[in-house]
Short mmCIF file of C-alpha atoms in Angstrom, two decimals:
data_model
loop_
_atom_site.label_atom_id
_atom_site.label_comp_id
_atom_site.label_asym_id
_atom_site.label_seq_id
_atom_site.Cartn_x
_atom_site.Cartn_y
_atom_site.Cartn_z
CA UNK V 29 -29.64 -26.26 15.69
CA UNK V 30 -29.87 -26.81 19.44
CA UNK V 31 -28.40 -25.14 22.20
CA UNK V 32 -24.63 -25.13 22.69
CA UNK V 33 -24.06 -23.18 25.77
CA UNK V 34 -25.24 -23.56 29.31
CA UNK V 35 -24.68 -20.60 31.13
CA UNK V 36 -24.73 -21.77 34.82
CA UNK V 37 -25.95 -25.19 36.39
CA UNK V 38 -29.75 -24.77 38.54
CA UNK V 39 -29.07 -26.77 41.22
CA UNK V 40 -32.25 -28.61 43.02
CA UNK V 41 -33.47 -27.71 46.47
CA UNK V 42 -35.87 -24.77 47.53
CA UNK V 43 -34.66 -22.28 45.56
CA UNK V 44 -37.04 -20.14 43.89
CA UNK V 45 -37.61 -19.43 40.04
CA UNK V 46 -37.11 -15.73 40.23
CA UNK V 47 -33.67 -16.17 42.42
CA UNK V 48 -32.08 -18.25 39.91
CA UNK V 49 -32.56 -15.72 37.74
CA UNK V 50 -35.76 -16.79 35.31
CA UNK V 51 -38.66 -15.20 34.10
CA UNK V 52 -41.31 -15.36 31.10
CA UNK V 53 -40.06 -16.78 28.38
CA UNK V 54 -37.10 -18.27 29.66
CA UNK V 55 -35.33 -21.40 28.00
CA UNK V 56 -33.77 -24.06 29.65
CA UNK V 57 -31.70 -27.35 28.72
CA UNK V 58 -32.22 -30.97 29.90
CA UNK V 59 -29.66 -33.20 29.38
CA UNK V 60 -27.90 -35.98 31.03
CA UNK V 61 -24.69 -34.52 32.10
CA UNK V 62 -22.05 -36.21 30.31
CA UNK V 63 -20.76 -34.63 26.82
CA UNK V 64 -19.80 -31.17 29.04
CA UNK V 65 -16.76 -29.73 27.54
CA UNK V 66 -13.27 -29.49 29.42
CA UNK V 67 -14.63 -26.13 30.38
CA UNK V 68 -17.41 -26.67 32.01
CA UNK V 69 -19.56 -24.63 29.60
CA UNK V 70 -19.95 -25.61 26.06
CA UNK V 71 -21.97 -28.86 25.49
CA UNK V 72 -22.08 -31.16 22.87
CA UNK V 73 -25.72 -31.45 21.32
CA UNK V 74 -26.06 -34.62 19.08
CA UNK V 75 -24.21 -36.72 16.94
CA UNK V 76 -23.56 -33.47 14.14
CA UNK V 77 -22.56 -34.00 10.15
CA UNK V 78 -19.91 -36.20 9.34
CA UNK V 79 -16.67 -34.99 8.35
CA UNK V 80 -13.55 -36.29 6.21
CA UNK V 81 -10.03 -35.87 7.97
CA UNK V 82 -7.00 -35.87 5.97
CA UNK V 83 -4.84 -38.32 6.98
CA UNK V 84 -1.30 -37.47 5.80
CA UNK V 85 1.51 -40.72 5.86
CA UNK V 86 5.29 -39.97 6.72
CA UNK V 87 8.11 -42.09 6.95
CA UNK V 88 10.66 -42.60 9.40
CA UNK V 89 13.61 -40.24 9.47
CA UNK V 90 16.10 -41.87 8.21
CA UNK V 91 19.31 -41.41 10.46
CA UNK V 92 21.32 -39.57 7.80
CA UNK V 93 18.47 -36.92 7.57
CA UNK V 94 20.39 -33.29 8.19
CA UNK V 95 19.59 -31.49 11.43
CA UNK V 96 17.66 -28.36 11.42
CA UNK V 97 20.27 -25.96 10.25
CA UNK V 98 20.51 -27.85 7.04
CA UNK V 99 17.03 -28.17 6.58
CA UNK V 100 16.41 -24.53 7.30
CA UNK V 101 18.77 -23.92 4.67
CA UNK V 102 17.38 -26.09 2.43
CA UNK V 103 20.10 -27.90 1.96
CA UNK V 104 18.48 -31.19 1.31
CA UNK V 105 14.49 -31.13 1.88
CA UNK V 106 12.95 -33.65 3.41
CA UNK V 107 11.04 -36.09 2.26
CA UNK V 108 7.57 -35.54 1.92
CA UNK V 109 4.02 -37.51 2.73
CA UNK V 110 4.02 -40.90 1.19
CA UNK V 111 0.61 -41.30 1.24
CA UNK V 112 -2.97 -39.33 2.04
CA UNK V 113 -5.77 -40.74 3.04
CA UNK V 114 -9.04 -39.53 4.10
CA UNK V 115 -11.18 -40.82 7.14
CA UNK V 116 -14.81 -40.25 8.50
CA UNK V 117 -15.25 -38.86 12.03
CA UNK V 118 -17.85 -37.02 13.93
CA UNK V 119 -17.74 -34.76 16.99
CA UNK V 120 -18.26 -37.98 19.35
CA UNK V 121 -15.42 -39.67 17.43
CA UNK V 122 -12.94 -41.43 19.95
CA UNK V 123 -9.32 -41.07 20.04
CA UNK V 124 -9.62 -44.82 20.19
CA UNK V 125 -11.91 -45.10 17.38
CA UNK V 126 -10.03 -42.74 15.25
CA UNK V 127 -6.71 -44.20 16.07
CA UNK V 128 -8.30 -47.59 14.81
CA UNK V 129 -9.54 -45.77 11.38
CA UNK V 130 -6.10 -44.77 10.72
CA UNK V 131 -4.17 -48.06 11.86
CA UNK V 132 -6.50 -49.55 9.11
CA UNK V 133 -5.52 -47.50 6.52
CA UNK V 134 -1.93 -47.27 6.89
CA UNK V 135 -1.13 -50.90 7.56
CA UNK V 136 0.57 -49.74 11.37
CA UNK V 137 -0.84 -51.09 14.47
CA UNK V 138 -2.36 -48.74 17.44
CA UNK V 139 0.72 -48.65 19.39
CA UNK V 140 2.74 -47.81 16.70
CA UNK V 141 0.84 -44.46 15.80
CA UNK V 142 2.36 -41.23 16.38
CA UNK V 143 -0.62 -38.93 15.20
CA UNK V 144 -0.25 -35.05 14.84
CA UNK V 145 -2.61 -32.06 14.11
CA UNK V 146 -1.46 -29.52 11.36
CA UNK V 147 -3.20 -25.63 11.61
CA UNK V 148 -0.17 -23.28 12.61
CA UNK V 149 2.21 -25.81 13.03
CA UNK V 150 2.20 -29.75 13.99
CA UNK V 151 1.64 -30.87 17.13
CA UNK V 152 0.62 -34.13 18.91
CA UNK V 153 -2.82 -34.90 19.00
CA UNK V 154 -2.58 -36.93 22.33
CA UNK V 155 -0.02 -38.02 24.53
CA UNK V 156 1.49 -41.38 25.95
CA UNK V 157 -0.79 -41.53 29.04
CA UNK V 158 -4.45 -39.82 27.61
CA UNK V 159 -7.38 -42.32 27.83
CA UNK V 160 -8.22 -42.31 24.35
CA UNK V 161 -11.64 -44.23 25.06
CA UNK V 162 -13.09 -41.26 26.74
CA UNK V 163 -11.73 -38.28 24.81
CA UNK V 164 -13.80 -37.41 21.75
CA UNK V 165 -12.90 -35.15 18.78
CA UNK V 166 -15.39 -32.45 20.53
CA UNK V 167 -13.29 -32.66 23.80
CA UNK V 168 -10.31 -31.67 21.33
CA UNK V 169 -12.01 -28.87 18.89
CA UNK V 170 -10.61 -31.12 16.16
CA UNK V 171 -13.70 -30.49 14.00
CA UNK V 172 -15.25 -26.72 12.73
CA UNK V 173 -19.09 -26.01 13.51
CA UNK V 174 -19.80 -27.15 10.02
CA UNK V 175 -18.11 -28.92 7.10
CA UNK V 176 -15.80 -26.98 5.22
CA UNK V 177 -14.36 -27.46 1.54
CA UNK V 178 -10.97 -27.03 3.68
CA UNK V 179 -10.66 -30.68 5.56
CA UNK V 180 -8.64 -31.33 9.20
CA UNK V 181 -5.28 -32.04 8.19
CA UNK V 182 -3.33 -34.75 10.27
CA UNK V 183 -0.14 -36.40 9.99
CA UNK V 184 0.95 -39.64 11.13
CA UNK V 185 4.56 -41.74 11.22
CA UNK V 186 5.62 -45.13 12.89
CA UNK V 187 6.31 -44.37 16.84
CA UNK V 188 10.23 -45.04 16.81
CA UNK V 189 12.41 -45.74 19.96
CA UNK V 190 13.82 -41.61 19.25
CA UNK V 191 10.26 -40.47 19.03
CA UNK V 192 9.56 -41.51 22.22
CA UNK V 193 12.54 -40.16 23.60
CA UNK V 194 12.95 -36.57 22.01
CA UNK V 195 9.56 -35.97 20.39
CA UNK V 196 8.95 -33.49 17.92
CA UNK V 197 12.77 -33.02 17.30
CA UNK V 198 12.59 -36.22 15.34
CA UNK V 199 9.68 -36.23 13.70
CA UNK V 200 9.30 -36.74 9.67
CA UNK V 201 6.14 -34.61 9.76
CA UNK V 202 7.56 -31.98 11.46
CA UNK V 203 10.88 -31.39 9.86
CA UNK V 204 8.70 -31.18 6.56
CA UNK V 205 6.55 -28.31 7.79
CA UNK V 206 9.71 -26.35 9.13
CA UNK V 207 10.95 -26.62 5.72
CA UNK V 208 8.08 -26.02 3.65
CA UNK V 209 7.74 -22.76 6.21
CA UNK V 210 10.43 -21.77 4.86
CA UNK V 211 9.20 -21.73 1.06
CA UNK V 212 6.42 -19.99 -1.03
CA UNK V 213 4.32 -21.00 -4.11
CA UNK V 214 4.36 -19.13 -7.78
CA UNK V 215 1.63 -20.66 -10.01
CA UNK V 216 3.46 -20.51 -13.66
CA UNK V 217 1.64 -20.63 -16.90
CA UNK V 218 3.08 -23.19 -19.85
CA UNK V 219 3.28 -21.69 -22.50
CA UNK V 220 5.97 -23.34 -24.31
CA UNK V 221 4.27 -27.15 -24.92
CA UNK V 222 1.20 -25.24 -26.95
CA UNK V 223 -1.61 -26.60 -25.06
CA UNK V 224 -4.69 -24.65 -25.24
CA UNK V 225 -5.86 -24.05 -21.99
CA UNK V 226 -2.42 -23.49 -20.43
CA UNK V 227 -0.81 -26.07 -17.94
CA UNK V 228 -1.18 -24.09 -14.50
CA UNK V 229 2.03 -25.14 -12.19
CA UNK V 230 2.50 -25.06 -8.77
CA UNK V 231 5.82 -24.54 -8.04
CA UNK V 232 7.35 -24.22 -4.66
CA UNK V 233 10.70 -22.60 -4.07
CA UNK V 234 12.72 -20.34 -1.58
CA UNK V 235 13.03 -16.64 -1.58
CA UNK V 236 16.53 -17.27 -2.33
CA UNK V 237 16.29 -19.33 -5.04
CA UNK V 238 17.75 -17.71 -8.25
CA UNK V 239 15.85 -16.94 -11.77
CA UNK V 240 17.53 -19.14 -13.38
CA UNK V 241 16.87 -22.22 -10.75
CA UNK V 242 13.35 -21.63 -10.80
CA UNK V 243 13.49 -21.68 -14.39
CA UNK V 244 14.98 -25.42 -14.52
CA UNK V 245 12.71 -26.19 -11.83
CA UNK V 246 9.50 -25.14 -14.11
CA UNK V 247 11.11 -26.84 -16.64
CA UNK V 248 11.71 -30.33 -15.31
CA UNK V 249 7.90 -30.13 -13.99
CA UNK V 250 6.49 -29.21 -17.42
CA UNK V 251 8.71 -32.71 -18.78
CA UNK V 252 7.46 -34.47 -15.84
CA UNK V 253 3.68 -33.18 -17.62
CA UNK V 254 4.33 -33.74 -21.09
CA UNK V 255 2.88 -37.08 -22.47
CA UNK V 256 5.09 -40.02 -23.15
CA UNK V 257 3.57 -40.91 -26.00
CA UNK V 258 5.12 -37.75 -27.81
CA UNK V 259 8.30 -38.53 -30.19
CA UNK V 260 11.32 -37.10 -28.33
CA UNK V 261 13.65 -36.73 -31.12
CA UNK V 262 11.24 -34.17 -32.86
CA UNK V 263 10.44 -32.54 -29.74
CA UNK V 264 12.38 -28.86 -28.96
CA UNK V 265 14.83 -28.82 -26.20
CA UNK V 266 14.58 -26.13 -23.95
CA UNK V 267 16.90 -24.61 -21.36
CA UNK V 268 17.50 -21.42 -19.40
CA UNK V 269 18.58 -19.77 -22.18
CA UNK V 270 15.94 -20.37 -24.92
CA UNK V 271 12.94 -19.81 -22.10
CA UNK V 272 11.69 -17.02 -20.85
CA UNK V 273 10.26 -16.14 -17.54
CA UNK V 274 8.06 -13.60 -17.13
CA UNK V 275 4.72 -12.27 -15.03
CA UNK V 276 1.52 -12.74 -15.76
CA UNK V 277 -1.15 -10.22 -14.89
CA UNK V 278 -5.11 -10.55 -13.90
CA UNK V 279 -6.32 -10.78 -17.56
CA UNK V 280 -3.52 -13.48 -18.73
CA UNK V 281 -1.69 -10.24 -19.89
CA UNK V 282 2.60 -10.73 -20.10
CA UNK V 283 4.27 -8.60 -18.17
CA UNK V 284 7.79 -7.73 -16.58
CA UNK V 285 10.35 -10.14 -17.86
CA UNK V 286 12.87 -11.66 -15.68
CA UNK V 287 16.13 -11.49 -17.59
CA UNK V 288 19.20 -11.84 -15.34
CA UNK V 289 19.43 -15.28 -14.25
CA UNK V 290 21.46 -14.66 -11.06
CA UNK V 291 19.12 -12.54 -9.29
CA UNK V 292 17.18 -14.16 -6.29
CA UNK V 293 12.93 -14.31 -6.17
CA UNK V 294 13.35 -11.63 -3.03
CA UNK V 295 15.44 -9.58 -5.59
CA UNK V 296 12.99 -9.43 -8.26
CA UNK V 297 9.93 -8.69 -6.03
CA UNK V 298 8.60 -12.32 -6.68
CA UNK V 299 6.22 -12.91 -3.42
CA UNK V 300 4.00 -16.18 -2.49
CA UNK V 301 1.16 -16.64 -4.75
CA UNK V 302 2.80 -14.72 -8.17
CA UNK V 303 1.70 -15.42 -11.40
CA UNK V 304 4.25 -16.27 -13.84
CA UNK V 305 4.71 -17.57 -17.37
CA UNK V 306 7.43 -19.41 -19.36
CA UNK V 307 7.40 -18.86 -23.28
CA UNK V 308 9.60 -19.57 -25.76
CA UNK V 309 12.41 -16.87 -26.62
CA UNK V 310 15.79 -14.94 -26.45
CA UNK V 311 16.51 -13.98 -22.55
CA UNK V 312 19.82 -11.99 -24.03
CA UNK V 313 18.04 -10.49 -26.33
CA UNK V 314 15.31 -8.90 -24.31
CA UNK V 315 17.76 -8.29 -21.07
CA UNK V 316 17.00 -4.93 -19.42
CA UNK V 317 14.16 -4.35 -21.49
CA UNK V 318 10.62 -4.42 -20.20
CA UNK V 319 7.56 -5.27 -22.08
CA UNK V 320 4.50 -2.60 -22.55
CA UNK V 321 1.40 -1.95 -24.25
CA UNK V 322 -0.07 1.04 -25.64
CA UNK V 323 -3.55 2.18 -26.62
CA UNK V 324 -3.00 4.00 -29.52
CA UNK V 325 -5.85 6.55 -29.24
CA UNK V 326 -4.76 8.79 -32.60
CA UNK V 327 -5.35 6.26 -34.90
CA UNK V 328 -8.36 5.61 -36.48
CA UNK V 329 -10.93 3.16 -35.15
CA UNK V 330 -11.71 -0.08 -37.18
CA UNK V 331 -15.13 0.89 -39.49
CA UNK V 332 -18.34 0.45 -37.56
CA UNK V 333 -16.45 1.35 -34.54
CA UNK V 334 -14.33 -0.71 -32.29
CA UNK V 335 -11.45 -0.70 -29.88
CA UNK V 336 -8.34 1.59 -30.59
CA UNK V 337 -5.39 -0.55 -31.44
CA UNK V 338 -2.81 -1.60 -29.19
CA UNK V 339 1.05 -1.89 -29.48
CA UNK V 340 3.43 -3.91 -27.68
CA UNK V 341 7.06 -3.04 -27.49
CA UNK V 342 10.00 -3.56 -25.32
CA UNK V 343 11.49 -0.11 -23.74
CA UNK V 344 14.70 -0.25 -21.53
CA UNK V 345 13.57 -0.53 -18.04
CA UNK V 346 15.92 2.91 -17.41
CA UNK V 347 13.94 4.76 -19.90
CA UNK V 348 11.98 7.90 -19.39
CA UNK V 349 8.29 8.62 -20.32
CA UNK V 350 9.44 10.84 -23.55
CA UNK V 351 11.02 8.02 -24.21
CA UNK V 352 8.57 5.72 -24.55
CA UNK V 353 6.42 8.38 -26.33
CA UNK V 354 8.40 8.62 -29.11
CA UNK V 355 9.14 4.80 -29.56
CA UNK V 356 5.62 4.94 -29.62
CA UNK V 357 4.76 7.56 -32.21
CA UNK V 358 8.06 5.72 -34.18
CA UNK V 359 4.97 2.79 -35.14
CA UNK V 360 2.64 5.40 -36.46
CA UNK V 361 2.97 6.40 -40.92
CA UNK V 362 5.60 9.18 -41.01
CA UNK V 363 2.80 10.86 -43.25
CA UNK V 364 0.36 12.84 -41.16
CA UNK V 365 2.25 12.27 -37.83
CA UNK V 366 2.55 15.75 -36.19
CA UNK V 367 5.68 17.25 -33.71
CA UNK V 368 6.04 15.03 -30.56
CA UNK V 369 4.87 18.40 -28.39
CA UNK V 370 1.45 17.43 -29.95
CA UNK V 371 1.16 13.77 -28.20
CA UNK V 372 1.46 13.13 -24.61
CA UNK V 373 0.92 9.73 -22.56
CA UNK V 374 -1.60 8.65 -19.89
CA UNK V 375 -1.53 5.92 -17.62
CA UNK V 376 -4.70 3.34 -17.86
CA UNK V 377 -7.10 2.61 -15.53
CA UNK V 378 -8.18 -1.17 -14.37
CA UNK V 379 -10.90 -0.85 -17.00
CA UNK V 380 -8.79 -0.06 -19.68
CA UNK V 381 -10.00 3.37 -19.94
CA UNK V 382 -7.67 6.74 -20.25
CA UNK V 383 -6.34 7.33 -16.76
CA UNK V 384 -4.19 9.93 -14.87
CA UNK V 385 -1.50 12.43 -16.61
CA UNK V 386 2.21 11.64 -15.81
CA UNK V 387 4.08 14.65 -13.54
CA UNK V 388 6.61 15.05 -16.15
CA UNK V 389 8.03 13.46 -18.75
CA UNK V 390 10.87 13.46 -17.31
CA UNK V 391 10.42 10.50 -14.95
CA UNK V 392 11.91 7.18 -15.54
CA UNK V 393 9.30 4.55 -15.51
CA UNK V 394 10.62 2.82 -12.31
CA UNK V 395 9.86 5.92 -10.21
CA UNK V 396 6.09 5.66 -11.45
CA UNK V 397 5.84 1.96 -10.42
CA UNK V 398 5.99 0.96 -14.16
CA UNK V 399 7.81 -2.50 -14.01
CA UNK V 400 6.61 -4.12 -17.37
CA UNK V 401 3.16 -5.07 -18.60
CA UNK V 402 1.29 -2.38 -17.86
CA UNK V 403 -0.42 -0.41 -20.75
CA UNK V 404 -0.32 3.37 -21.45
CA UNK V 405 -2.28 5.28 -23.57
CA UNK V 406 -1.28 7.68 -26.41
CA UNK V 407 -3.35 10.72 -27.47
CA UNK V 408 -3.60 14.11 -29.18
CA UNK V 409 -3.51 16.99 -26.37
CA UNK V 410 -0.54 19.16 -24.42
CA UNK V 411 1.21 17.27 -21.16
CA UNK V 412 -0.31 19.08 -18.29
CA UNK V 413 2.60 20.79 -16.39
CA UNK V 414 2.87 20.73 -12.80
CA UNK V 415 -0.26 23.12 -11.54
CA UNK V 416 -2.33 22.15 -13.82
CA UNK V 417 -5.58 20.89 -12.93
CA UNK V 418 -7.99 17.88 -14.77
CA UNK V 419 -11.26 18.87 -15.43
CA UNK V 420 -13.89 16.32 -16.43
CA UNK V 421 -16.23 18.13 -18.27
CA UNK V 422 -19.60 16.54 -20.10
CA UNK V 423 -20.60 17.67 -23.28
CA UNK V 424 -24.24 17.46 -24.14
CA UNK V 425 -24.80 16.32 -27.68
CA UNK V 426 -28.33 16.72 -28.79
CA UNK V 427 -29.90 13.66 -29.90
CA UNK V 428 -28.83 12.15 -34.11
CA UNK V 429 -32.15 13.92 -35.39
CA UNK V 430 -31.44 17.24 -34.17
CA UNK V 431 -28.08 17.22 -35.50
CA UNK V 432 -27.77 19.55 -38.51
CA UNK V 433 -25.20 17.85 -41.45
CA UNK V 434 -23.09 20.89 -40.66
CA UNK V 435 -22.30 21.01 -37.46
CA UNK V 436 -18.55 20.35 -36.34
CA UNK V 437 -17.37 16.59 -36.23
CA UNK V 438 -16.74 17.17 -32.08
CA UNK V 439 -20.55 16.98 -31.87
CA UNK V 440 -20.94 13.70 -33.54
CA UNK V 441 -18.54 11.82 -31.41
CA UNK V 442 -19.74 9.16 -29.71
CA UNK V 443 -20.13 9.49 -25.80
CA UNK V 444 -17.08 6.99 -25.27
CA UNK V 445 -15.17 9.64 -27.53
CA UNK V 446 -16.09 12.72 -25.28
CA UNK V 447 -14.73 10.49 -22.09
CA UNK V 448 -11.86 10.09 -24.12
CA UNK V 449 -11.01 13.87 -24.91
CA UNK V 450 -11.18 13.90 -20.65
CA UNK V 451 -7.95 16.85 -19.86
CA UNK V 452 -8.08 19.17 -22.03
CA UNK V 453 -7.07 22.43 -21.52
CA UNK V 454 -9.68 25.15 -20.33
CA UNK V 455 -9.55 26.59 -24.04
CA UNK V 456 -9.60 23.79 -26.49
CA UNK V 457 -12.83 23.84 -24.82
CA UNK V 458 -13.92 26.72 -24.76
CA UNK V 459 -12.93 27.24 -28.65
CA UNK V 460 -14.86 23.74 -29.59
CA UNK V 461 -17.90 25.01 -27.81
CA UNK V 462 -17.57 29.06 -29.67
CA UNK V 463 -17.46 27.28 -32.86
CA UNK V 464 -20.42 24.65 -31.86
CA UNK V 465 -22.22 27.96 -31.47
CA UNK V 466 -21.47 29.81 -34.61
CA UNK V 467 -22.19 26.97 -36.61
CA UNK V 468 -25.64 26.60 -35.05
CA UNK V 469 -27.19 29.92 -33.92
CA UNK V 470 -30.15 29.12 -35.11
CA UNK V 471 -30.94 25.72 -33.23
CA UNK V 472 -29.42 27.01 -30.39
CA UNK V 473 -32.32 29.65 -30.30
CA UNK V 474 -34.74 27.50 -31.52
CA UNK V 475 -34.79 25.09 -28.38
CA UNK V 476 -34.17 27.03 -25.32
CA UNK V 477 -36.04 24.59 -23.26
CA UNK V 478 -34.03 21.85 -23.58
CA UNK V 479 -30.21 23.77 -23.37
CA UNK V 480 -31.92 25.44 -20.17
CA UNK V 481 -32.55 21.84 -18.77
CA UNK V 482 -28.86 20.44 -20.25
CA UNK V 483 -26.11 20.02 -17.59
#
């Protein structure tokens, strides 16, 4: 790629190679002295990729546009681009020639141009008195090393009589990034006009903003969506009240539901870049009630094997984890179903495997950071009490062939069943593996080899 740094100029005269500091293999750069960078150091070497700029078009603030205490309120937002448009430059790109490039595109002449640069905030990209003919974009590290799928992001407005007096302070481009620092952005899943993929919104709002606002809000974007062609008198009418909002985890999974209209985003734990969804359905009916799943690991698996089946159900959000066990065991057939004391509940891992043992059962699901959505899993075993330790132990099965028709079932179960009997207590094991070898003294003998090399 070049060199891009000269580390100190070698001045002509007498001086010797070795004094100015070269030896074997030393490189050195000829060039003609001109594209040096305001530092002195870096140097630009060749013309380099071109690169699209977006050009983003404001309008003049209009005199009845509220000072900054209403906009950081959010009183009234301001307006926002009119127009984007996307020019060409390179690293020796002129303020001159990009100043013409945008004057063409936005109908304005030079001198009316009041061009800004957009990273952490927006500032001018040159002032009233800068030669624009001999600063380039590489005098201004406008441009990255190489092309990104990111572009530059300018702004530009006509140069009004107040801009030239105050600045910033009265610039459309600027009161629109104060405000917009002031929201965040929730991407919310349709699921109400039965599209299949899902509409994916944008929405932007304030940390203030209440459920129920953001709720209209989603809702007058998804009309602004639907198609036109549609007949409006047979289409359903939604409002607050008839929609519900709700999150949305990794897997497209609904979670917690957002029930009280009156509580702000901040209040609800709603942060910049949530996932949400809007469905169809009874906000009363479901309010203070969260929404979880559970593997239901004592039924029996679908023939030929299979995943265990899961259950949905709304809990109260107050209620504790023997609570939720027995609304759980309340879905299995009364027949067969044993005491509650012979259940107990496990959180689930990202894999959707059995995961840790609750503390107690005792503990309301808000102190475990269980919020709605998340899935438990319910098994056959004792709840672990505090001191208890979790084992994981492997069982070696020997392979289908060497498996006499009377052995116990625990030594047919598949390897995914072992993982799954993961906890138990020191002797369910050690009865299993007594009665393993009572039923089988004979193989047991028979193959001392390959027990001795067993883990």
């Amino acid at each position: 790629s070049g060199p891009t740094h000269v580390l100190r100029r070698l001045e002509h005269g007498e001086t010797l190679l070795s004094e100015a500091g070269l030896s074997d293999g030393s490189v050195l750069l000829l060039w003609d002295g001109v594209h040096v960078g305001p530092d002195g150091q870096q140097v630009w070497n060749g013309e380099g990729p071109p690169q699209n700029v977006q050009v983003l078009e404001f309008s003049t603030m209009a005199a009845a546009q509220p000072d900054e205490t209403a906009v950081a309120t959010a009183a009234l937002p301001p307006p926002g681009p009119r127009r984007t448009h996307t020019v060409q430059v390179r690293d020796s790109t002129t303020l001159s020639t990009l100043a013409n490039l945008i004057a063409e595109c936005t109908a304005l002449s030079i001198d009316q141009l009041y061009v800004c640069q957009v990273d952490d905030g927006v500032r001018p990209l040159w002032e009233a008195d800068d030669d624009l003919e001999n600063i380039t974009l590489f005098d201004l590290k406008l441009l990255p090393s190489e092309p990104t799928s990111y572009p530059v992001r300018l702004t530009v407005e006509p140069l009004t009589a107040a801009l030239k007096e105050s600045g910033l302070q009265q610039s459309a481009a600027s009161a629109h990034w104060k405000y917009r620092a002031t929201l965040m952005e929730v991407y919310v899943n349709d699921a109400l006009s039965g599209r299949e993929p899902q509409l994916s919104l944008t929405v932007a709002c304030a940390t203030d903003q209440t459920i129920g606002g953001l709720k209209r809000q989603v809702l007058k974007e998804i009309a602004e969506n639907q198609d036109q062609k549609k007949d409006d008198e047979n289409e359903k009418q939604y409002s607050i009240h008839n929609v519900l909002l709700r999150r949305r985890g990794l897997a497209g999974t609904p979670g917690e539901i957002f029930s009280d209209p009156t509580l702000t985003l901040k209040e609800c734990a709603i942060r910049d870049g949530d996932r949400l969804m809007v469905e169809e359905g009874d906000a009363c009916a479901v309010e203070g009630k969260v929404l979880l799943h559970c593997v239901m690991a004592v039924a029996e698996r679908p023939i030929g094997g299979g995943e265990y089946p899961v259950v949905d159900l709304y809990v109260d959000k107050t209620a504790t984890v023997l609570e939720c066990k027995l609304a759980f065991l309340e879905t299995l057939p009364a027949e067969g179903r044993e005491a509650v004391e012979c259940y107990r509940v496990r959180k689930t891992l990202w894999s959707g495997e059995a995961g840790r043992f609750f503390d107690s059962e005792a503990q309301r699901l808000r102190s475990q950071n269980i919020y709605g959505g998340e899935t438990l899993w319910l098994e056959k075993g004792e709840q672990p009490i505090k001191g208890d330790i979790v084992l994981s132990v492997q069982l070696y099965v020997p392979s289908v062939r060497q498996v006499d028709a009377t052995l116990p079932d625990a030594l047919k179960r598949s390897a995914t069943d072992a993982q799954n009997q993961e906890g138990s207590t020191a002797g369910e094991l050690l009865k299993e593996h007594s009665d393993q070898a009572a039923s089988s003294p004979d193989q047991a003998a028979s193959s001392p080899d390959q027990a001795a090399s067993s883990p």
